[in-house]
XYZ file of C-alpha atoms in Angstrom:
567
model
C -20.266 133.684 45.331
C -17.289 135.236 43.587
C -14.460 133.078 42.388
C -11.680 132.786 44.934
C -8.054 132.792 43.930
C -5.613 130.890 46.081
C -3.135 133.436 47.386
C 0.378 132.512 46.452
C 2.434 131.570 49.464
C 6.073 130.647 49.643
C 5.117 127.366 51.273
C 3.173 126.072 48.288
C 3.293 126.542 44.555
C -0.264 125.352 44.127
C -3.138 127.602 43.203
C -6.782 126.647 43.537
C -10.015 128.220 42.393
C -13.122 128.134 44.574
C -16.386 128.609 42.746
C -19.000 128.031 45.426
C -20.439 124.939 43.799
C -23.777 124.335 45.515
C -24.931 121.330 43.495
C -23.825 118.844 46.142
C -23.333 120.528 49.497
C -21.206 118.874 52.144
C -23.389 118.485 55.230
C -21.550 118.901 58.525
C -22.836 116.833 61.425
C -25.008 114.197 59.770
C -22.362 111.720 58.744
C -18.639 111.164 58.635
C -16.618 113.330 56.293
C -14.150 111.767 53.870
C -10.848 113.018 52.509
C -12.675 113.635 49.233
C -15.227 115.791 51.062
C -12.404 117.837 52.533
C -10.836 118.317 49.105
C -14.155 119.355 47.584
C -14.632 122.087 50.159
C -11.004 123.147 50.490
C -10.117 123.091 46.804
C -13.288 123.394 44.771
C -15.378 125.684 46.925
C -18.171 123.181 47.451
C -20.654 124.798 49.816
C -21.179 123.452 53.309
C -24.285 123.295 55.480
C -24.625 122.544 59.157
C -27.102 119.789 59.797
C -30.570 120.719 61.021
C -30.845 117.450 62.934
C -32.649 118.377 66.145
C -30.857 115.862 68.340
C -27.455 117.144 67.232
C -28.395 120.786 67.729
C -29.845 120.056 71.154
C -26.644 118.255 72.110
C -24.581 121.313 71.167
C -26.769 123.540 73.333
C -26.690 121.045 76.190
C -22.890 121.096 76.225
C -22.975 124.905 76.436
C -25.474 124.705 79.295
C -23.202 122.288 81.131
C -20.296 124.741 80.929
C -22.453 127.677 82.016
C -23.706 125.745 85.021
C -20.165 124.714 85.937
C -18.994 128.326 85.857
C -21.923 129.472 87.960
C -21.329 126.771 90.549
C -17.555 127.195 90.588
C -16.898 123.598 89.556
C -13.185 123.061 88.834
C -12.815 122.402 85.092
C -9.548 122.811 83.232
C -9.381 125.894 81.034
C -12.822 127.024 82.162
C -12.372 127.799 85.832
C -8.609 127.256 85.833
C -5.599 128.652 84.017
C -3.930 126.808 81.162
C -1.230 124.173 80.916
C 1.473 124.473 83.527
C -0.592 127.222 85.181
C -3.710 125.094 85.584
C -3.370 125.526 89.341
C -4.574 129.121 88.991
C -8.263 129.435 89.876
C -10.366 131.592 87.560
C -13.411 133.375 88.920
C -16.785 133.478 87.237
C -16.189 137.132 86.376
C -12.916 136.300 84.608
C -14.109 133.186 82.764
C -14.889 134.957 79.500
C -11.796 137.165 79.631
C -9.692 134.014 80.061
C -10.873 132.771 76.668
C -10.163 136.043 74.859
C -6.753 136.286 76.480
C -6.010 132.785 75.200
C -6.348 134.074 71.638
C -3.992 136.943 72.364
C -1.179 135.066 74.067
C -1.236 132.382 71.357
C -1.023 134.920 68.511
C 2.635 134.066 67.966
C 2.771 132.499 64.492
C 5.805 132.961 62.258
C 6.986 132.193 58.749
C 5.033 132.083 55.526
C 1.269 131.892 55.267
C -0.300 128.481 54.813
C -2.039 127.767 51.500
C -5.645 128.901 51.722
C -6.899 125.423 50.824
C -5.261 124.011 53.941
C -6.839 126.683 56.161
C -10.243 126.047 54.584
C -9.808 122.363 55.364
C -8.982 123.265 58.967
C -12.158 125.349 59.372
C -14.260 122.534 57.952
C -12.761 120.042 60.391
C -13.088 122.367 63.379
C -16.778 122.820 62.615
C -17.191 119.081 62.142
C -15.574 118.377 65.508
C -17.782 120.864 67.346
C -20.969 119.463 65.828
C -20.467 116.393 68.019
C -21.703 118.418 70.991
C -18.835 117.554 73.313
C -17.019 120.890 73.298
C -19.267 123.459 74.998
C -19.288 125.892 72.096
C -22.247 127.869 70.762
C -23.867 126.983 67.468
C -23.444 130.645 66.513
C -19.669 130.305 66.564
C -19.767 127.056 64.595
C -22.071 128.792 62.119
C -19.384 131.414 61.545
C -17.120 128.767 60.054
C -19.897 127.741 57.678
C -20.334 131.391 56.652
C -16.603 131.936 56.163
C -16.265 128.808 54.032
C -19.237 129.618 51.826
C -18.291 133.279 51.403
C -14.661 132.573 50.601
C -13.239 134.207 53.713
C -10.051 132.500 54.849
C -7.944 133.611 57.823
C -4.214 133.961 57.398
C -2.431 131.230 59.341
C 1.326 130.762 59.555
C 3.613 127.800 59.054
C 5.350 127.899 62.445
C 3.772 127.794 65.878
C 2.418 124.327 66.660
C 4.223 121.383 68.222
C 1.153 119.189 67.827
C 0.864 118.551 71.552
C -2.154 120.507 72.748
C -3.387 120.478 69.199
C -2.680 123.438 66.925
C -3.009 126.184 69.509
C -1.141 128.938 67.689
C -2.518 128.297 64.174
C -6.079 128.005 65.475
C -5.734 131.278 67.381
C -5.620 133.067 64.023
C -8.788 131.340 62.845
C -10.538 132.083 66.143
C -9.488 135.727 66.248
C -10.709 136.188 62.688
C -14.056 134.481 63.283
C -14.893 136.745 66.208
C -13.377 139.896 64.683
C -11.140 140.358 67.693
C -8.765 142.932 66.229
C -7.671 144.408 62.870
C -4.318 142.639 63.257
C -6.118 139.403 62.340
C -6.097 139.304 58.542
C -8.155 137.266 56.091
C -8.307 136.587 52.385
C -11.761 137.674 51.201
C -12.191 136.309 47.682
C -8.586 137.088 46.833
C -8.422 140.435 48.622
C -6.523 140.933 51.870
C -8.710 142.420 54.575
C -8.694 142.804 58.346
C -11.102 140.537 60.201
C -13.456 143.214 61.623
C -13.938 144.685 58.140
C -14.616 141.228 56.741
C -17.294 140.678 59.393
C -18.977 143.950 58.464
C -19.049 142.931 54.808
C -20.691 139.679 55.891
C -23.222 141.609 58.023
C -21.812 140.003 61.149
C -20.909 141.594 64.462
C -17.848 140.819 66.570
C -18.378 138.056 69.104
C -17.211 137.811 72.689
C -16.032 134.335 73.576
C -17.940 132.610 76.351
C -16.356 130.222 78.871
C -14.626 127.239 77.229
C -15.128 128.587 73.664
C -11.588 129.829 73.100
C -10.157 126.570 74.368
C -12.654 124.577 72.300
C -11.659 126.463 69.169
C -7.892 126.322 69.637
C -7.272 123.050 71.448
C -7.457 120.517 68.619
C -5.761 118.895 65.632
C -7.849 120.472 62.885
C -5.116 122.428 61.095
C -2.590 119.609 60.929
C -5.369 117.199 59.953
C -6.692 119.545 57.271
C -3.224 119.840 55.765
C -2.784 116.072 56.044
C -6.108 115.361 54.334
C -5.168 117.570 51.400
C -1.717 115.975 51.208
C -3.142 112.452 51.177
C -5.571 113.470 48.443
C -2.741 114.957 46.381
C -0.506 111.950 46.925
C -3.226 109.583 45.756
C -3.497 111.595 42.537
C 0.267 111.701 42.046
C 0.491 107.959 42.702
C -2.112 107.326 40.009
C -0.183 109.495 37.553
C 3.054 107.739 38.527
C 1.404 104.423 37.641
C 0.623 105.881 34.226
C 4.227 107.044 33.862
C 5.487 103.551 34.653
C 3.170 102.146 31.992
C 4.567 104.622 29.453
C 8.109 103.709 30.480
C 7.506 99.966 30.196
C 6.217 100.470 26.673
C 9.132 102.763 25.809
C 11.603 100.147 27.074
C 9.834 97.372 25.154
C 9.143 95.625 28.434
C 6.986 92.574 29.028
C 3.601 92.258 30.691
C 4.464 88.809 32.020
C 5.783 90.179 35.305
C 2.247 91.278 36.183
C 0.569 87.913 35.587
C -1.992 87.137 38.327
C -0.375 83.770 39.040
C 2.751 85.495 40.332
C 0.930 87.881 42.619
C -1.684 85.448 43.872
C 1.346 83.576 45.172
C 2.216 86.595 47.335
C -1.172 88.216 47.854
C -0.432 91.510 49.580
C -3.331 93.845 48.692
C -1.148 96.633 47.307
C 0.924 94.238 45.255
C -2.184 92.625 43.777
C -3.598 96.060 43.003
C -0.422 97.321 41.316
C -0.120 94.222 39.146
C -3.778 94.359 38.139
C -3.529 98.055 37.298
C -0.456 97.478 35.158
C -2.172 94.701 33.218
C -5.024 97.112 32.488
C -2.735 100.025 31.646
C -0.724 97.950 29.166
C -3.660 96.128 27.564
C -3.629 96.239 23.746
C -0.304 98.021 23.520
C 1.813 97.367 20.451
C 4.991 98.328 22.284
C 5.087 95.727 25.065
C 6.124 92.123 24.711
C 2.899 90.209 25.259
C 4.008 87.166 27.226
C 1.005 86.503 29.432
C 0.900 83.015 27.925
C 4.012 82.144 29.921
C 6.377 81.953 26.959
C 9.739 83.724 26.914
C 11.373 85.527 24.013
C 15.106 85.833 23.355
C 15.801 89.165 21.606
C 19.149 89.933 19.997
C 21.358 89.754 23.062
C 18.785 91.492 25.284
C 17.922 90.086 28.697
C 15.286 87.365 28.717
C 13.560 89.166 31.600
C 13.200 92.841 32.475
C 15.319 94.640 35.033
C 14.006 94.922 38.568
C 12.463 98.392 38.285
C 10.053 96.947 35.706
C 9.786 93.329 36.790
C 9.408 94.024 40.521
C 7.097 97.008 40.136
C 4.133 95.456 42.014
C 6.354 94.214 44.813
C 7.960 97.666 45.164
C 4.831 99.798 44.837
C 2.560 97.432 46.770
C 3.682 98.363 50.291
C 3.636 102.042 49.334
C 0.035 101.788 48.153
C -0.915 99.822 51.273
C 0.831 102.384 53.445
C -0.915 105.362 51.856
C -4.226 103.546 52.240
C -3.586 103.023 55.951
C -2.653 106.681 56.394
C -5.870 107.717 54.643
C -7.917 105.597 57.057
C -6.206 107.142 60.069
C -6.624 110.684 58.760
C -10.330 110.080 58.126
C -10.736 108.939 61.729
C -8.983 112.128 62.863
C -11.206 114.199 60.548
C -14.266 112.883 62.369
C -12.891 113.079 65.907
C -13.431 115.480 68.784
C -9.964 116.685 69.681
C -10.271 119.406 72.330
C -10.076 119.120 76.117
C -11.937 118.755 78.377
C -14.737 116.848 76.680
C -18.313 117.078 77.879
C -20.491 114.002 78.251
C -23.934 115.570 78.104
C -25.814 112.329 78.689
C -24.031 111.678 81.984
C -23.527 115.349 82.897
C -19.790 114.906 83.279
C -16.614 116.400 81.856
C -13.389 114.515 81.297
C -9.812 115.729 81.123
C -7.949 113.880 78.377
C -5.573 114.238 75.460
C -7.333 113.787 72.118
C -5.523 116.934 71.016
C -2.226 115.043 70.682
C -1.603 114.733 66.939
C 0.482 111.582 67.024
C -1.516 109.820 64.316
C -1.103 112.820 62.042
C 2.569 113.250 62.898
C 3.495 109.647 62.234
C 1.154 109.428 59.258
C 2.722 112.433 57.558
C 6.210 111.160 58.381
C 5.302 107.947 56.589
C 3.639 109.787 53.712
C 6.802 111.768 53.038
C 8.816 108.558 53.191
C 6.512 106.929 50.646
C 6.763 109.953 48.354
C 10.545 109.588 48.458
C 10.227 105.926 47.473
C 7.884 106.810 44.602
C 10.391 109.364 43.334
C 13.281 106.919 43.676
C 11.458 104.410 41.473
C 10.672 106.965 38.781
C 14.268 108.173 38.889
C 15.528 104.681 38.094
C 13.155 104.397 35.130
C 14.335 107.750 33.781
C 17.936 106.568 34.055
C 17.098 103.477 31.983
C 15.363 105.563 29.321
C 18.281 107.992 29.042
C 21.017 105.349 28.774
C 21.391 103.488 25.440
C 23.086 100.629 27.273
C 19.835 99.876 29.108
C 17.025 101.346 26.979
C 16.735 98.587 24.383
C 17.820 100.831 21.534
C 16.586 104.327 22.360
C 18.863 107.303 21.543
C 21.136 108.682 24.284
C 19.316 111.145 26.551
C 16.292 110.535 24.309
C 17.642 112.763 21.529
C 15.098 113.854 18.961
C 16.907 115.249 15.915
C 20.227 113.409 15.870
C 21.310 115.181 12.696
C 21.707 118.414 14.672
C 24.949 117.521 16.419
C 24.634 120.152 19.145
C 21.383 118.647 20.457
C 21.751 117.107 23.901
C 18.202 115.797 24.306
C 16.760 115.536 27.802
C 20.117 115.643 29.562
C 19.311 118.877 31.384
C 15.848 117.623 32.303
C 17.359 114.541 33.898
C 19.765 116.690 35.897
C 16.843 118.754 37.182
C 15.089 115.554 38.204
C 18.281 114.357 39.876
C 18.278 117.533 41.961
C 14.732 116.892 43.176
C 14.769 113.192 43.986
C 17.375 113.347 46.804
C 15.460 116.208 48.396
C 12.288 114.124 48.431
C 14.073 111.229 50.093
C 15.564 113.715 52.586
C 12.073 114.992 53.393
C 11.205 111.365 54.091
C 13.095 111.571 57.385
C 10.857 111.500 60.442
C 10.185 114.432 62.753
C 7.626 112.890 65.128
C 10.505 111.414 67.135
C 12.212 114.793 67.498
C 10.426 116.792 70.173
C 11.239 119.115 73.077
C 10.345 117.472 76.388
C 10.405 120.792 78.215
C 7.569 122.519 76.354
C 5.272 124.851 78.280
C 6.615 124.331 81.816
C 6.999 120.597 81.175
C 3.210 120.292 80.829
C 3.372 119.483 77.108
C 6.298 117.196 77.809
C 5.544 114.845 74.938
C 4.747 116.277 71.543
C 3.645 114.812 68.223
C 5.126 117.447 65.904
C 2.073 116.598 63.802
C 1.683 120.116 62.459
C 5.316 120.351 61.372
C 5.140 116.883 59.865
C 2.053 117.929 57.903
C 3.589 121.184 56.651
C 6.665 119.231 55.565
C 4.343 116.828 53.759
C 2.790 119.781 51.950
C 6.269 120.803 50.824
C 7.087 117.248 49.788
C 3.874 116.930 47.770
C 4.513 120.200 45.949
C 8.060 119.171 45.044
C 6.953 115.699 43.967
C 4.378 117.267 41.676
C 7.230 118.879 39.743
C 9.102 115.604 39.661
C 6.087 113.774 38.264
C 5.879 116.447 35.555
C 9.487 115.702 34.595
C 8.816 111.961 34.598
C 5.827 112.480 32.295
C 7.975 114.437 29.858
C 10.499 111.608 29.748
C 7.750 109.049 29.219
C 6.136 110.969 26.355
C 9.430 111.536 24.529
C 10.467 107.923 25.021
C 7.287 106.373 23.597
C 7.536 108.650 20.557
C 11.055 107.382 19.935
C 10.058 103.749 20.521
C 7.167 104.174 18.088
C 9.590 105.469 15.446
C 11.858 102.500 16.004
C 8.915 100.162 15.499
C 6.935 101.913 12.744
C 9.102 104.595 11.126
C 6.901 107.455 12.401
C 6.741 109.314 15.702
C 3.042 109.445 16.565
C 2.882 107.169 19.598
C -0.912 107.214 19.658
C -0.853 104.508 17.006
C 1.003 102.074 19.252
C 0.196 102.925 22.849
C -2.358 101.090 24.940
C -5.700 102.930 25.060
C -5.248 103.707 28.764
C -1.839 105.317 28.337
C -2.788 107.042 25.082
C -5.172 109.182 27.126
C -2.375 110.228 29.451
C 0.038 110.797 26.571
C -2.465 112.967 24.693
C -3.272 114.936 27.838
C 0.395 115.826 28.335
C 0.811 116.827 24.689
C -2.283 119.025 25.012
C -1.043 120.719 28.178
C 2.359 121.589 26.694
C 0.703 122.812 23.494
C 2.251 120.281 21.123
C -0.046 118.162 19.030
C 1.482 114.767 18.145
C 2.777 114.451 14.589
C 4.277 111.620 12.596
C 7.404 113.494 11.475
C 8.921 114.447 14.824
C 8.768 113.388 18.479
C 7.724 115.568 21.401
C 11.214 117.128 21.691
C 12.993 117.507 18.337
C 15.577 120.289 18.709
C 16.769 121.629 22.058
C 16.362 125.262 21.037
C 12.720 125.031 19.984
C 11.256 125.177 23.487
C 12.137 125.882 27.083
C 11.446 122.723 29.044
C 11.053 124.717 32.255
C 7.811 126.089 30.813
C 6.604 122.550 30.149
C 7.377 121.492 33.717
C 5.388 124.463 34.994
C 2.416 123.821 32.690
C 2.191 120.138 33.551
C 2.577 120.802 37.268
C -0.109 123.496 37.168
C -2.507 121.195 35.318
C -2.026 118.485 37.925
C -2.558 120.987 40.757
C -5.790 122.180 39.155
C -7.116 118.638 38.636
C -6.917 119.191 34.886
C -6.786 116.914 31.863
C -3.794 114.945 33.114
C -5.637 114.021 36.301
C -8.745 113.212 34.283
C -6.663 110.846 32.153
C -5.977 108.620 35.181
C -9.520 108.621 36.558
C -9.774 104.857 36.113
C -6.971 104.422 38.649
C -8.086 107.021 41.186
C -11.238 105.360 42.591
C -9.174 102.402 43.753
C -6.734 104.700 45.563
C -9.443 106.887 47.131
């Protein structure tokens, strides 16, 4: 399979490369998928395979047979022999049952705004296929197979950022996926390995013919939470990575501020044993181990230091207590999203064993909506904490002797250090806290003839989370730059040279070296990361670091010891 390039969209700055890695296929239908599985397929192009489990395949066919029999007998079933939503009182004849499904695609083709990132659409296709493999939706294996083919061939429908209220699932976004899968019309566009193409042409290149939807199939494809959940899964995955990097940044900052490790002593946190708090304290002990820049006070002793405070300020000392509930919250969101990933979310659902169908509401994306509201709130809190640390580093009154704005060459009087970088960070942090406002509680009660009279706004919450994650990625890049410059300057104050590798803990040295590698500046003993203002454009460094994080590069690899605990 050719390498795929993530099409740039105005909704996301991230680019991803899909290489069709077949060494460890993700099997759809045999077992529950994880957020990591979703990321592997959506981001890395890991190939997927539908299970060949006979019982599962027979269940899929049995659900189709149930629908066919219901149509033939005229049994009243919502969206099969009736109209949709507030027009469900309209009876649909057997002769119109298939046309009803195709018309559903057409009247829902109303998306607006920018295109979603391809990785999020790939995640949505994976989850839609996974849902249908449960055999409760009345959809042919052939149509499910199309999603497998699209994923493995790098064919991704264009889906738009506006159109779903998260009530009856993601009707409008999923109409674009459905129309593309069946090759309904050239107006449905796809990305085919980086090339824009109309859906019928893409099918021909895949040696596939257009499909006509059978009864229930359009509704089964479009009535579900797969797009919002796919976006949410990717956002949770990204946030876990950014949280791990943020932990590394805090460890750099504590060393740069000549902080103590005493605040992370197990005795303190066993006395208030919230899981996230215990985890954060334990991680910080590990991250700071064998550092020459921290005050080693795990023995319980306290050190007076030339008019400095006997204990660290709250942003250092209370780090586990502050980050703990955030870590716990992200963990809870991840659990809820994984349940949604492995759920059947269309309506009606078919109980093959009891030959019954049930009208329900699994399509309501309330868990996703509230989860993504909370995720954005947590991202704002993470940014707020980093912002406080940056302020300490930049202010000589609070930095325990570091130069103002972390100046490098103080002999060059026009140098202003990282003053501009801090201002850029200051412009981002309030936006992230603003994005932390909820949207799940803001819904129109009059939607679709008052049928969808309670909505989750899960899709909008998820797309806002995508925006929040992308912005936070840039903020983390800025925080890393501050941390690297600060430990260089602290090293000079301690040793008379600037190469922080000699003094950092082994865990943070890996992160420090990764950042220096990404920005193209090898550490030296005669100057810190930033020496003179006019020797580099820091905007380029922000972009390089952010791109490396997005690609899962060396910076992400440097925090691999933290990531398994978060995942």
